[in-house]
Tab-separated table of C-alpha atoms and ligand atoms in Angstrom:
chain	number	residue	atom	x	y	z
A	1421	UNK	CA	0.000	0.000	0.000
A	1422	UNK	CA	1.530	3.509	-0.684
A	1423	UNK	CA	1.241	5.909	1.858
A	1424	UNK	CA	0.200	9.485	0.937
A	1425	UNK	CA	2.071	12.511	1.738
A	1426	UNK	CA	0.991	16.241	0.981
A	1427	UNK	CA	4.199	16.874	-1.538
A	1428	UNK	CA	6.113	14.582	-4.148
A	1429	UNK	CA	8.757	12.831	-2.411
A	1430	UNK	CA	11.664	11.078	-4.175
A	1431	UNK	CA	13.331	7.792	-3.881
A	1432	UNK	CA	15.306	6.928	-0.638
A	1433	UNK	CA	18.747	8.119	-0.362
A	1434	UNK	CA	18.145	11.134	-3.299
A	1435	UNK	CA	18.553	13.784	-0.782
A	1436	UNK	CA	21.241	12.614	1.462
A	1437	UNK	CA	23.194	13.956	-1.979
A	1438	UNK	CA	25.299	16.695	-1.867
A	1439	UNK	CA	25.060	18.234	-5.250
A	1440	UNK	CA	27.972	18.768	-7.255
A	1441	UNK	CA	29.470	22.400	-7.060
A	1442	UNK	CA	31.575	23.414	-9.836
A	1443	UNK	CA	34.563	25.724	-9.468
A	1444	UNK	CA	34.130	29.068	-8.938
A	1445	UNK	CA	34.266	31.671	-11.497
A	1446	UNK	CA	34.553	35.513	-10.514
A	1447	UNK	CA	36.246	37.292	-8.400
A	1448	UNK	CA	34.244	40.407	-6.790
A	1449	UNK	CA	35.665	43.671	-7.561
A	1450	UNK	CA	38.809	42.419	-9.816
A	1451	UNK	CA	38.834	43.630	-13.210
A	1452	UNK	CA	40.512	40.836	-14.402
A	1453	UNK	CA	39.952	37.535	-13.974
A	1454	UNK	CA	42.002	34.093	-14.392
A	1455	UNK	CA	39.941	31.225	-13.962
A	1456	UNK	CA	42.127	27.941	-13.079
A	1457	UNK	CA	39.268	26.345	-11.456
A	1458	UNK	CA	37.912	23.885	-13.896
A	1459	UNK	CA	40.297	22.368	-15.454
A	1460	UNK	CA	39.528	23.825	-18.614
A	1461	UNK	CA	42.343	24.655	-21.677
A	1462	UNK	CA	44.000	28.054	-21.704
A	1463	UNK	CA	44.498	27.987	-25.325
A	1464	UNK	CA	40.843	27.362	-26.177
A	1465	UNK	CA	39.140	25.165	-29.037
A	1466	UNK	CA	41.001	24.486	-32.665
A	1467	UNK	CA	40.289	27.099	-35.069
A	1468	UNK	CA	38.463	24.337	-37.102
A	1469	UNK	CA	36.630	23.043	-34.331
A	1470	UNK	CA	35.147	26.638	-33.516
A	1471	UNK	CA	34.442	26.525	-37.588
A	1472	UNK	CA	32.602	23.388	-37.766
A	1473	UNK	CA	30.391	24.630	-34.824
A	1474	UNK	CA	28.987	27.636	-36.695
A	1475	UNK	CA	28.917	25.860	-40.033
A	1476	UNK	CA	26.540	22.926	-37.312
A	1477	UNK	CA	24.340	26.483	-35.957
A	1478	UNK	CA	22.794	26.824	-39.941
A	1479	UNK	CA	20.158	24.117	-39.573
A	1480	UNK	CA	19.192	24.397	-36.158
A	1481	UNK	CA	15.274	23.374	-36.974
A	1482	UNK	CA	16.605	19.853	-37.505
A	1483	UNK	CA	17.038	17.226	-34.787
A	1484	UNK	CA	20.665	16.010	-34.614
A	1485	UNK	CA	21.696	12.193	-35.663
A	1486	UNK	CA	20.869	10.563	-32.613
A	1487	UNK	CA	23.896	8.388	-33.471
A	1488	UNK	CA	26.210	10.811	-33.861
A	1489	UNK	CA	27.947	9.160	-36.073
A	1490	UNK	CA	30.125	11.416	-37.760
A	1491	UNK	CA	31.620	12.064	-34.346
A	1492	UNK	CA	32.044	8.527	-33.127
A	1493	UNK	CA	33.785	7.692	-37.163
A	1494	UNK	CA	36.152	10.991	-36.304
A	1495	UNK	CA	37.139	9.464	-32.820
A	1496	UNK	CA	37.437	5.908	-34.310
A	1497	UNK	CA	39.620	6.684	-36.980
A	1498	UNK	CA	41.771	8.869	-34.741
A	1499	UNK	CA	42.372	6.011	-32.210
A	1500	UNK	CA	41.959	3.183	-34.109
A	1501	UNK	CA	38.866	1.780	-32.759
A	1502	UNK	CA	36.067	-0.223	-34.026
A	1503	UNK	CA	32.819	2.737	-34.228
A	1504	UNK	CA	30.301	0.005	-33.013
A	1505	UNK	CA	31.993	0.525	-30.112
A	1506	UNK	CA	32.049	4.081	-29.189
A	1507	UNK	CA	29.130	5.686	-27.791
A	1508	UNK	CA	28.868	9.524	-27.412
A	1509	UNK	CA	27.684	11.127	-24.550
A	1510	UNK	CA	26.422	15.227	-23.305
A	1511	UNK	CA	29.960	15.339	-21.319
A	1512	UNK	CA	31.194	11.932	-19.999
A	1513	UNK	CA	29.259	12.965	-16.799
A	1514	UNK	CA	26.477	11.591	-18.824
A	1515	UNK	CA	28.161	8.386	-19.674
A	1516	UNK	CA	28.926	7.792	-15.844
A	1517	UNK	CA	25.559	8.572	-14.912
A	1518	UNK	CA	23.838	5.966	-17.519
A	1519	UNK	CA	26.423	3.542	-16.287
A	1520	UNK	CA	25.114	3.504	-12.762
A	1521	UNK	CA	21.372	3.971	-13.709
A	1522	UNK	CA	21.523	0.525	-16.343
A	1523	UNK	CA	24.127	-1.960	-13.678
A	1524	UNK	CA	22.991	-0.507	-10.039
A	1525	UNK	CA	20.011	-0.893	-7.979
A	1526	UNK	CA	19.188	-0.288	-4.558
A	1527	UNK	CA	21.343	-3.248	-2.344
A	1528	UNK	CA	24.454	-2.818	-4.215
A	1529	UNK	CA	27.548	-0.903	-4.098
A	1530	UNK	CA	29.980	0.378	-6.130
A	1531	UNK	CA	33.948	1.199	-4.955
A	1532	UNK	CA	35.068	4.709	-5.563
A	1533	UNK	CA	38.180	5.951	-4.000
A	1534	UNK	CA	39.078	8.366	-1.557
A	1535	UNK	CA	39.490	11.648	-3.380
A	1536	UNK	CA	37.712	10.642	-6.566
A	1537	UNK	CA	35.886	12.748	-8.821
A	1538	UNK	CA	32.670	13.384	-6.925
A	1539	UNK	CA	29.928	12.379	-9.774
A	1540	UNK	CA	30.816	8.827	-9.494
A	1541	UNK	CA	29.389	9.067	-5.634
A	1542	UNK	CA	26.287	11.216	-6.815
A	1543	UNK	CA	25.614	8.886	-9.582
A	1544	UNK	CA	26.221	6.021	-7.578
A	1545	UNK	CA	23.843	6.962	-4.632
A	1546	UNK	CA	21.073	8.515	-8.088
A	1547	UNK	CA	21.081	4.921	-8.971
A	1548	UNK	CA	19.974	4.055	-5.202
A	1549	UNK	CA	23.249	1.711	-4.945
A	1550	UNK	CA	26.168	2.849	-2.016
A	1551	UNK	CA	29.158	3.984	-2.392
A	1552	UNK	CA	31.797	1.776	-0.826
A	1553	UNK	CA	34.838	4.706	-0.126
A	1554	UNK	CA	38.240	3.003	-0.698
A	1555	UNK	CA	41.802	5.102	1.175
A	1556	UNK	CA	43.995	5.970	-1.039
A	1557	UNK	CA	47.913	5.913	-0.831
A	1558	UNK	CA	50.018	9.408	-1.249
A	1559	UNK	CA	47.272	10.877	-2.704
A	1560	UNK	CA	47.545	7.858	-5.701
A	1561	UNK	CA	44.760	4.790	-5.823
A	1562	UNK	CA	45.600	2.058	-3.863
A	1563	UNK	CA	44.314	-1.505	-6.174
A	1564	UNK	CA	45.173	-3.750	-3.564
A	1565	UNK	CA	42.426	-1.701	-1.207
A	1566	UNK	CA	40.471	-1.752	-4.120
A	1567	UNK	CA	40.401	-5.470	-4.457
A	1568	UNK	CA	40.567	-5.695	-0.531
A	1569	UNK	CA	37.230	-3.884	-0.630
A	1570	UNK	CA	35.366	-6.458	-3.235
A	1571	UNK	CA	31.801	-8.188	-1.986
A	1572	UNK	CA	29.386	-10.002	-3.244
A	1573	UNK	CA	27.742	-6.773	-3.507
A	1574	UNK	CA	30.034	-5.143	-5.504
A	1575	UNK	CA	28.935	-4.396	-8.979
A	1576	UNK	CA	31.056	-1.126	-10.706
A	1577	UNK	CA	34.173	0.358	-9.785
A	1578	UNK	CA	35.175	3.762	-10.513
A	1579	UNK	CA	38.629	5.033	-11.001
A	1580	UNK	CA	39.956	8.362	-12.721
A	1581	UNK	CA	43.312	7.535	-14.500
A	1582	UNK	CA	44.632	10.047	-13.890
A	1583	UNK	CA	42.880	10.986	-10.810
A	1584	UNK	CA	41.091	14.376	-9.954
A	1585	UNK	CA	42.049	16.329	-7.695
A	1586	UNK	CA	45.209	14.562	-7.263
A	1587	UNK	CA	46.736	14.279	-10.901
A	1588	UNK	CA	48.389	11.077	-10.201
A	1589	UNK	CA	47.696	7.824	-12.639
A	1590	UNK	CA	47.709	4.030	-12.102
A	1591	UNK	CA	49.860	2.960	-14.387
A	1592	UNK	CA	49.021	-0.232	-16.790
A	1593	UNK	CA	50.095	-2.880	-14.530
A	1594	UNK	CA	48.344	-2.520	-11.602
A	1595	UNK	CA	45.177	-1.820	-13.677
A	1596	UNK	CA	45.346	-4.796	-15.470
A	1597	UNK	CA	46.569	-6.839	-11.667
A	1598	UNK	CA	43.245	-5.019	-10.423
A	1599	UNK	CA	41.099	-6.185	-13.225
A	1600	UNK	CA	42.140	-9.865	-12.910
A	1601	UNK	CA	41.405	-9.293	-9.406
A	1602	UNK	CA	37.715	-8.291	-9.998
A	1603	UNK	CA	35.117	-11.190	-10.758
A	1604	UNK	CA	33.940	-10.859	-14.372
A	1605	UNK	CA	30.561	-9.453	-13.707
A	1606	UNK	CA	31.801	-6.084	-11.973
A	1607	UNK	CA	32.282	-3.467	-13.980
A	1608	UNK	CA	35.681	-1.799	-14.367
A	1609	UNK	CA	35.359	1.905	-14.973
A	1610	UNK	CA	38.380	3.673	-16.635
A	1611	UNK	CA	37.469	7.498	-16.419
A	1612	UNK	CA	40.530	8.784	-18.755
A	1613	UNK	CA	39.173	12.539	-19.010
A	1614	UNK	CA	42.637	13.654	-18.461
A	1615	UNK	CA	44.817	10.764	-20.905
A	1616	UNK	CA	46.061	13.480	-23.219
A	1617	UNK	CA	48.072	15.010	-21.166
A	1618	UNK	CA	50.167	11.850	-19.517
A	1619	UNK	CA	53.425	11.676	-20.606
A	1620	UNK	CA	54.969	8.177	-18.722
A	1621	UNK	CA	55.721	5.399	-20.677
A	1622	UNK	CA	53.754	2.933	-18.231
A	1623	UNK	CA	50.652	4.585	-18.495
A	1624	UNK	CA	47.704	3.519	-20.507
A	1625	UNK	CA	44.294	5.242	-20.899
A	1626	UNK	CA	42.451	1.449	-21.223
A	1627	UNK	CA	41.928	1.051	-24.945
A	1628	UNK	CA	43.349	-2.362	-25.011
A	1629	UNK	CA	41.937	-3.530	-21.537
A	1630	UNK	CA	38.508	-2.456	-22.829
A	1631	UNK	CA	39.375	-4.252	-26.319
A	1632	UNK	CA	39.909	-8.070	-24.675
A	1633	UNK	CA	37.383	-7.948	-22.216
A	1634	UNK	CA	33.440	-7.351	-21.313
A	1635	UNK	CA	33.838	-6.024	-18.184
A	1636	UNK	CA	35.866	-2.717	-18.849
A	1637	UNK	CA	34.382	0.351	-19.755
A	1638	UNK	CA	36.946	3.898	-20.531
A	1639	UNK	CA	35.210	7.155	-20.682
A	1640	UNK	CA	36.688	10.386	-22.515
A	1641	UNK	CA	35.999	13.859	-22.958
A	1642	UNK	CA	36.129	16.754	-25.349
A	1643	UNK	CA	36.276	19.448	-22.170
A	1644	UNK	CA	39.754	19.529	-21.486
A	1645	UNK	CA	42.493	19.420	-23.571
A	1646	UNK	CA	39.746	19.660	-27.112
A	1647	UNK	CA	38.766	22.736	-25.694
A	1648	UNK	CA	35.011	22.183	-26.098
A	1649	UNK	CA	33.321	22.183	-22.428
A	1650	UNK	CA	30.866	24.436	-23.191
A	1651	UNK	CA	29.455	21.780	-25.810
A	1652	UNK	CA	29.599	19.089	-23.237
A	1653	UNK	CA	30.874	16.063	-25.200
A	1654	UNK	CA	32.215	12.727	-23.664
A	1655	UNK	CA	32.809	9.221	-25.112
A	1656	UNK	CA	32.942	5.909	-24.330
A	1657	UNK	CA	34.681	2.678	-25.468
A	1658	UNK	CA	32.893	-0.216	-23.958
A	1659	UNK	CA	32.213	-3.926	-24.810
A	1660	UNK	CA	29.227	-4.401	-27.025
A	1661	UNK	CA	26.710	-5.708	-24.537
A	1662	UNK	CA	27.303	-2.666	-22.574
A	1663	UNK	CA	26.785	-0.122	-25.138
A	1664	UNK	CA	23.608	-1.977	-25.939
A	1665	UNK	CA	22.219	-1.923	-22.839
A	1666	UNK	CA	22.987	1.948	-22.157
A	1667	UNK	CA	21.607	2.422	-25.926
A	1668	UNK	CA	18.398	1.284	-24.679
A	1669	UNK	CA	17.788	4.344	-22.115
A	1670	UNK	CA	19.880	7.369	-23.634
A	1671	UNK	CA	18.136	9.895	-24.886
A	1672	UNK	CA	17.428	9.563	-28.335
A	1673	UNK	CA	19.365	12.657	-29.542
A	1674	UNK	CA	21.336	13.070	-26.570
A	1675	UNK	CA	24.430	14.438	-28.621
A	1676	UNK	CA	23.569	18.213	-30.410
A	1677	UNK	CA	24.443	18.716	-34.362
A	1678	UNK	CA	26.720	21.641	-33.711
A	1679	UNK	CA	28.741	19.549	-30.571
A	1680	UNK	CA	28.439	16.311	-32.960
A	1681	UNK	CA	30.771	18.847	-36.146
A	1682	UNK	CA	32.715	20.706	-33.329
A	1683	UNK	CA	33.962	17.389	-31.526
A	1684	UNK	CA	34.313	15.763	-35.220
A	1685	UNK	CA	36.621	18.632	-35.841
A	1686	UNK	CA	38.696	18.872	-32.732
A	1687	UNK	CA	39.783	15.314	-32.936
A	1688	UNK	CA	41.149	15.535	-36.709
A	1689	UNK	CA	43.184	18.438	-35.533
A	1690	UNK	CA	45.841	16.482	-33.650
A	1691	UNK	CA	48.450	18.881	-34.182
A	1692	UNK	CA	46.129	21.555	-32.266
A	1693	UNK	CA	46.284	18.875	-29.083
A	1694	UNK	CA	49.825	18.800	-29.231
A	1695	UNK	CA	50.415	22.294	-29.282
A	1696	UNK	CA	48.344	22.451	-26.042
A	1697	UNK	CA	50.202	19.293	-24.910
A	1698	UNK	CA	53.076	20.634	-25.009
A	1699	UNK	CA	52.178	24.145	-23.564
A	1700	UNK	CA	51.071	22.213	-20.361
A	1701	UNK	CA	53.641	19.724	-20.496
A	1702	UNK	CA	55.961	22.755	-19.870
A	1703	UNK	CA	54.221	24.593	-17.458
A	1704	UNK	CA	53.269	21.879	-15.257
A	1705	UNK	CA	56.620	21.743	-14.854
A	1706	UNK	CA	58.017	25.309	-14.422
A	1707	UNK	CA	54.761	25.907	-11.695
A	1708	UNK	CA	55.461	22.551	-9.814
A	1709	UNK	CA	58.948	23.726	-9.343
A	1710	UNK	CA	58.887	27.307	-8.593
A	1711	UNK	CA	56.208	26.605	-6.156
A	1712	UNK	CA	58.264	23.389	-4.520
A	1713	UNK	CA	61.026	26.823	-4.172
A	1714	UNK	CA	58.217	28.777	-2.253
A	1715	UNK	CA	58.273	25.984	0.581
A	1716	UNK	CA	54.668	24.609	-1.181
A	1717	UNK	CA	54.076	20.990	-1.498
A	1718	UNK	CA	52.755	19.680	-4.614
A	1719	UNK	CA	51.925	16.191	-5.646
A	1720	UNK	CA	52.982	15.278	-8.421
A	1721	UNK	CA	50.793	15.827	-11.883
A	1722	UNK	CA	50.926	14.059	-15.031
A	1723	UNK	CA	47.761	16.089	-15.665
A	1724	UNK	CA	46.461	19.870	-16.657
A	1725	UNK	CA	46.274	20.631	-13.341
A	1726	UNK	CA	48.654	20.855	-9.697
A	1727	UNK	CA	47.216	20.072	-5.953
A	1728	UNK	CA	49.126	22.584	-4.082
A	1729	UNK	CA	49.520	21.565	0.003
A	1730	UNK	CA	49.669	24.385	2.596
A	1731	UNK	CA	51.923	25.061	5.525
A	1732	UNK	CA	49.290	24.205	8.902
A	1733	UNK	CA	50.877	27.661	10.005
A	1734	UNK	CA	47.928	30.580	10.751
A	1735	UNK	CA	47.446	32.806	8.066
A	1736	UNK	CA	48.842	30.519	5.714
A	1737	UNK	CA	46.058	27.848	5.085
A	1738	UNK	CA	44.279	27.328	2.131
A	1739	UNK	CA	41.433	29.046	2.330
A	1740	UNK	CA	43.321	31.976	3.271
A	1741	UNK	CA	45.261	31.676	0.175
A	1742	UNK	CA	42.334	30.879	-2.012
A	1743	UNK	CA	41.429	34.248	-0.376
A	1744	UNK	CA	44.328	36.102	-1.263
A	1745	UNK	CA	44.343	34.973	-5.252
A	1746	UNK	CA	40.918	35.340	-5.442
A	1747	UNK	CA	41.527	38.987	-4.598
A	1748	UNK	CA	44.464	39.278	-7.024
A	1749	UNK	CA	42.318	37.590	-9.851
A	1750	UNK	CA	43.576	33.663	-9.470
A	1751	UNK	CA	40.334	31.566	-9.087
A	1752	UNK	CA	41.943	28.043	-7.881
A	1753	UNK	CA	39.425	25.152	-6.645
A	1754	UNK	CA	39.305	24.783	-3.158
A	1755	UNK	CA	38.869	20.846	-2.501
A	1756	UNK	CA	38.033	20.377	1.033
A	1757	UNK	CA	35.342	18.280	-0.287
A	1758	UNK	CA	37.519	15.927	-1.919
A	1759	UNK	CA	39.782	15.181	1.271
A	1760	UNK	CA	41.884	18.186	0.823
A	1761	UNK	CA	41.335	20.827	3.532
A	1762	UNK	CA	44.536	22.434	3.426
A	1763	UNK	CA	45.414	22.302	-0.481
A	1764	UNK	CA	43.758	23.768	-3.804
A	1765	UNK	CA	43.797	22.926	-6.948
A	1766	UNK	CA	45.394	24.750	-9.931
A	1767	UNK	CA	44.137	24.649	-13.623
A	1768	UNK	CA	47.420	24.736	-15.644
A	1769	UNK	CA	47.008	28.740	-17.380
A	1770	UNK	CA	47.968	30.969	-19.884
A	1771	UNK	CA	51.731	32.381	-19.593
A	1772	UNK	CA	50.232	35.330	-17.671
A	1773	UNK	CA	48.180	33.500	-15.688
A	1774	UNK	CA	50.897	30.815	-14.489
A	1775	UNK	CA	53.359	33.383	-13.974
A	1776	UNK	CA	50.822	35.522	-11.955
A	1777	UNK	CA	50.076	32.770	-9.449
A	1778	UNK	CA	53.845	32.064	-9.113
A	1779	UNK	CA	54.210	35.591	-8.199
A	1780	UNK	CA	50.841	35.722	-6.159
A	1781	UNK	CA	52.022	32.815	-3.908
A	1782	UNK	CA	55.247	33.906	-3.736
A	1783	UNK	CA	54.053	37.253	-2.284
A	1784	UNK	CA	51.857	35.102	-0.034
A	1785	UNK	CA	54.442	32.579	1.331
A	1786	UNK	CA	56.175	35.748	1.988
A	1787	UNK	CA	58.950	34.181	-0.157
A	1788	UNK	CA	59.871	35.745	-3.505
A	1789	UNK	CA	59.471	32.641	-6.550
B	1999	LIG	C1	37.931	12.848	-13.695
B	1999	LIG	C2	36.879	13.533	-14.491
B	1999	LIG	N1	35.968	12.800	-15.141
B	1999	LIG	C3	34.991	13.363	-15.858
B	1999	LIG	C4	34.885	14.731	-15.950
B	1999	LIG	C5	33.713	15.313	-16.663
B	1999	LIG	O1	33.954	15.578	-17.956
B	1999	LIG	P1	32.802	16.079	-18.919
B	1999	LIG	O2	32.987	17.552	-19.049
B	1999	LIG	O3	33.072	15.337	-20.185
B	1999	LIG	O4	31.478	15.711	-18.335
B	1999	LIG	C6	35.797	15.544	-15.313
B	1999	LIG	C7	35.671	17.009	-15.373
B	1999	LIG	O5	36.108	17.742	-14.558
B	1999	LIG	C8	36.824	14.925	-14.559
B	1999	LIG	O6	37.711	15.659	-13.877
C-alpha cells in the first residue's frame, strides 16, 4: 500500500546527496579575472573546431543524428577503434551517470576511492546503490584496497586515471593486476578525461583492456584538452553488450548537431592537441617547481592541473590563500570536499596567468618565486 504525503517525495537516499558544485568563477571587484578552477584549456578550441560549430548552428530546426555518427567515425579513426563501439555522450558525466542507472540498484555498491571525482558518488547513490569509499595511498589509488574492498555486492568500480584532484595515474600494470582481481561481472570503470596530457611510458588510458574484455568500460571527454566544455561532449569505449544496454535508455538525440561537427573537428586536428600538450607539459613543470622553491608541497601531476599543500601555520592555510588569489584575480578550486582541507587545486594557465600565481604565492608565502 503507498502511503500518501501532501508533496512529491523522491526515492530513498536522493537527498542525502550533496550536489555537485563546480569551481568558482569571478572574483568580486577584480577587473581581471584568471579562472584555473575547472580544469579547462588556456588555449581554447582548434580554429576548425570553432568553424565546424557555426557551419553545425545553420540548420538548427533539424534534430541532430541521434547516433552521432560522424563524431564517433572521427574518434574511431583517430584512435583506431572499431565505431560500433564508441558511444557519445552530453559530457562523460552523462556516460557515468547511464552507467550507474543501467548496472545498479538499490542493495548494491559500487567502490570509488578516496578523493575521486565526486559524480561517481552522486551517480552512484542517483542509482539508489552505495558507495563503498576506498583510502587511497600518497594521494595515488591504492588496487590492492580496491580489491581488498570487493563483496558479493560489488557491482562497478570507478577510477579516474589520472585521478582528480590529485593528478596522479595508475599505471598499466596494476590496472590490469586489479582487473584480474575483480570477478567478471563487476564493472571496471576507466574514467581517462585527463589521458592526453600523460606523458609516462607505463601509463595507458584502457583502450586495449577495454578491447579483450566485457567487463571494462573507458570514458573520454572533449572538455579539457579539445577545448570544447561548453558543448559538453564525452565518449565511451565499452564492450558491445554494454553499449547496448545503455543504448536502450539514452536519450534519443542526446548528442547536439553543432557539438556532434565541433567534436568531429577537434579530434582531426591532432596537431592543435599537441600544441596544447606541449604548452602544459611545460608549465606543469616550471609551476610545480617554482612553487616546490616557495616551501609549497605539490603532488605530483601528469595532468592539466597541480594540488598545491599548505603550511598548517595561521594565516597561511588554504582558504586563506584561495582568499588572497581570489583577490588578485587567481580563481583556484578549493577541494576540502575531496579530502583536501589544506590544499587547492590549480588549472594549468595561460603564460600570464601561471606566472601571476607564481608571483601571487610567492608574495603570499612571503617568499619571492
Ligand atoms: C575525472 C573527471 N571525469 C569526468 C569529468 C567530466 O567531464 P565532462 O565535461 O566530459 O562531463 C571531469 C571534469 O572535470 C573529470 O575531472
Amino acid at each position: 500500500m503507498s502511503i500518501v504525503t501532501s508533496e512529491p517525495v523522491p526515492r530513498p537516499g536522493i537527498l542525502d546527496i550533496a550536489a555537485y558544485v563546480p569551481g568558482k568563477e569571478h572574483a568580486p571587484g577584480v577587473a581581471r579575472v584568471f579562472k584555473l578552477s575547472s580544469n579547462e584549456t588556456p588555449l581554447g578550441p582548434s580554429p576548425k573546431a570553432i568553424e565546424a560549430f557555426r557551419h553545425g548552428a545553420e540548420h538548427l530546426e533539424l534534430y541532430p543524428d541521434g547516433q552521432a555518427l560522424a563524431l564517433r567515425e572521427a574518434i574511431a579513426s583517430v584512435h583506431g577503434l572499431n565505431v560500433a563501439n564508441i558511444m557519445c555522450g552530453n559530457g562523460s558525466d552523462e556516460l557515468l551517470g547511464l552507467l550507474c542507472h543501467v548496472y545498479l540498484g538499490q542493495g548494491d555498491e559500487a567502490i570509488i576511492t578516496e578523493h575521486g571525482f565526486l559524480v561517481y558518488k552522486i551517480q552512484i547513490m542517483g542509482a539508489g546503490a552505495a558507495p563503498v569509499e576506498v583510502k587511497e595511498k600518497d594521494c595515488a589509488v591504492d588496487v590492492d584496497a580496491i580489491l581488498a574492498a570487493v563483496t558479493e555486492k560489488t557491482k562497478m568500480v570507478f577510477i579516474a586515471n589520472p585521478g582528480n584532484p590529485t593528478g596522479t595515474y595508475v599505471p598499466v600494470a596494476d590496472i590490469r593486476r586489479l582487473h584480474a582481481g575483480l570477478p567478471k561481472h563487476v564493472i571496471l570503470v576507466l574514467d581517462a578525461a585527463y589521458a592526453e596530457y600523460v606523458r609516462r611510458n607505463d601509463y595507458e588510458a584502457g583502450l586495449e583492456l577495454v578491447s579483450s574484455n566485457r567487463n571494462v568500460v573507458m570514458t573520454r571527454t572533449f572538455s579539457k584538452v579539445y577545448g570544447l566544455a561548453a558543448l559538453r561532449i564525452g565518449w565511451m569505449y565499452g564492450p558491445a553488450g554494454i553499449l547496448d544496454a545503455l543504448n536502450r535508455v539514452r536519450g534519443p538525440f542526446n548528442m547536439n548537431a553543432p557539438a556532434i561537427a565541433a567534436g568531429a573537428a577537434a579530434i582531426r586536428d591532432q596537431a592543435f592537441v599537441e600544441k596544447a600538450v606541449e604548452h602544459n607539459t611545460l608549465w606543469l613543470d616550471k609551476l610545480t617547481h617554482a612553487f616546490q622553491a616557495i616551501g609549497l608541497k605539490v603532488t605530483p601531476s601528469v595532468t592539466n592541473f597541480i594540488l598545491i599543500h599548505f603550511p598548517d601555520v595561521d594565516g597561511k592555510r588554504a582558504p586563506e590563500a584561495d582568499a588572497f588569489l581570489t583577490s588578485r584575480g587567481y580563481i583556484l578550486r578549493a577541494v576540502k570536499g575531496y579530502g583536501f582541507p589544506n590544499a587547492l587545486r590549480m588549472t594549468v594557465g595561460s603564460e600570464e596567468a601561471n606566472r601571476g600565481v607564481i608571483e601571487a604565492l610567492g608574495e603570499f608565502m612571503g617568499r619571492s618565486a
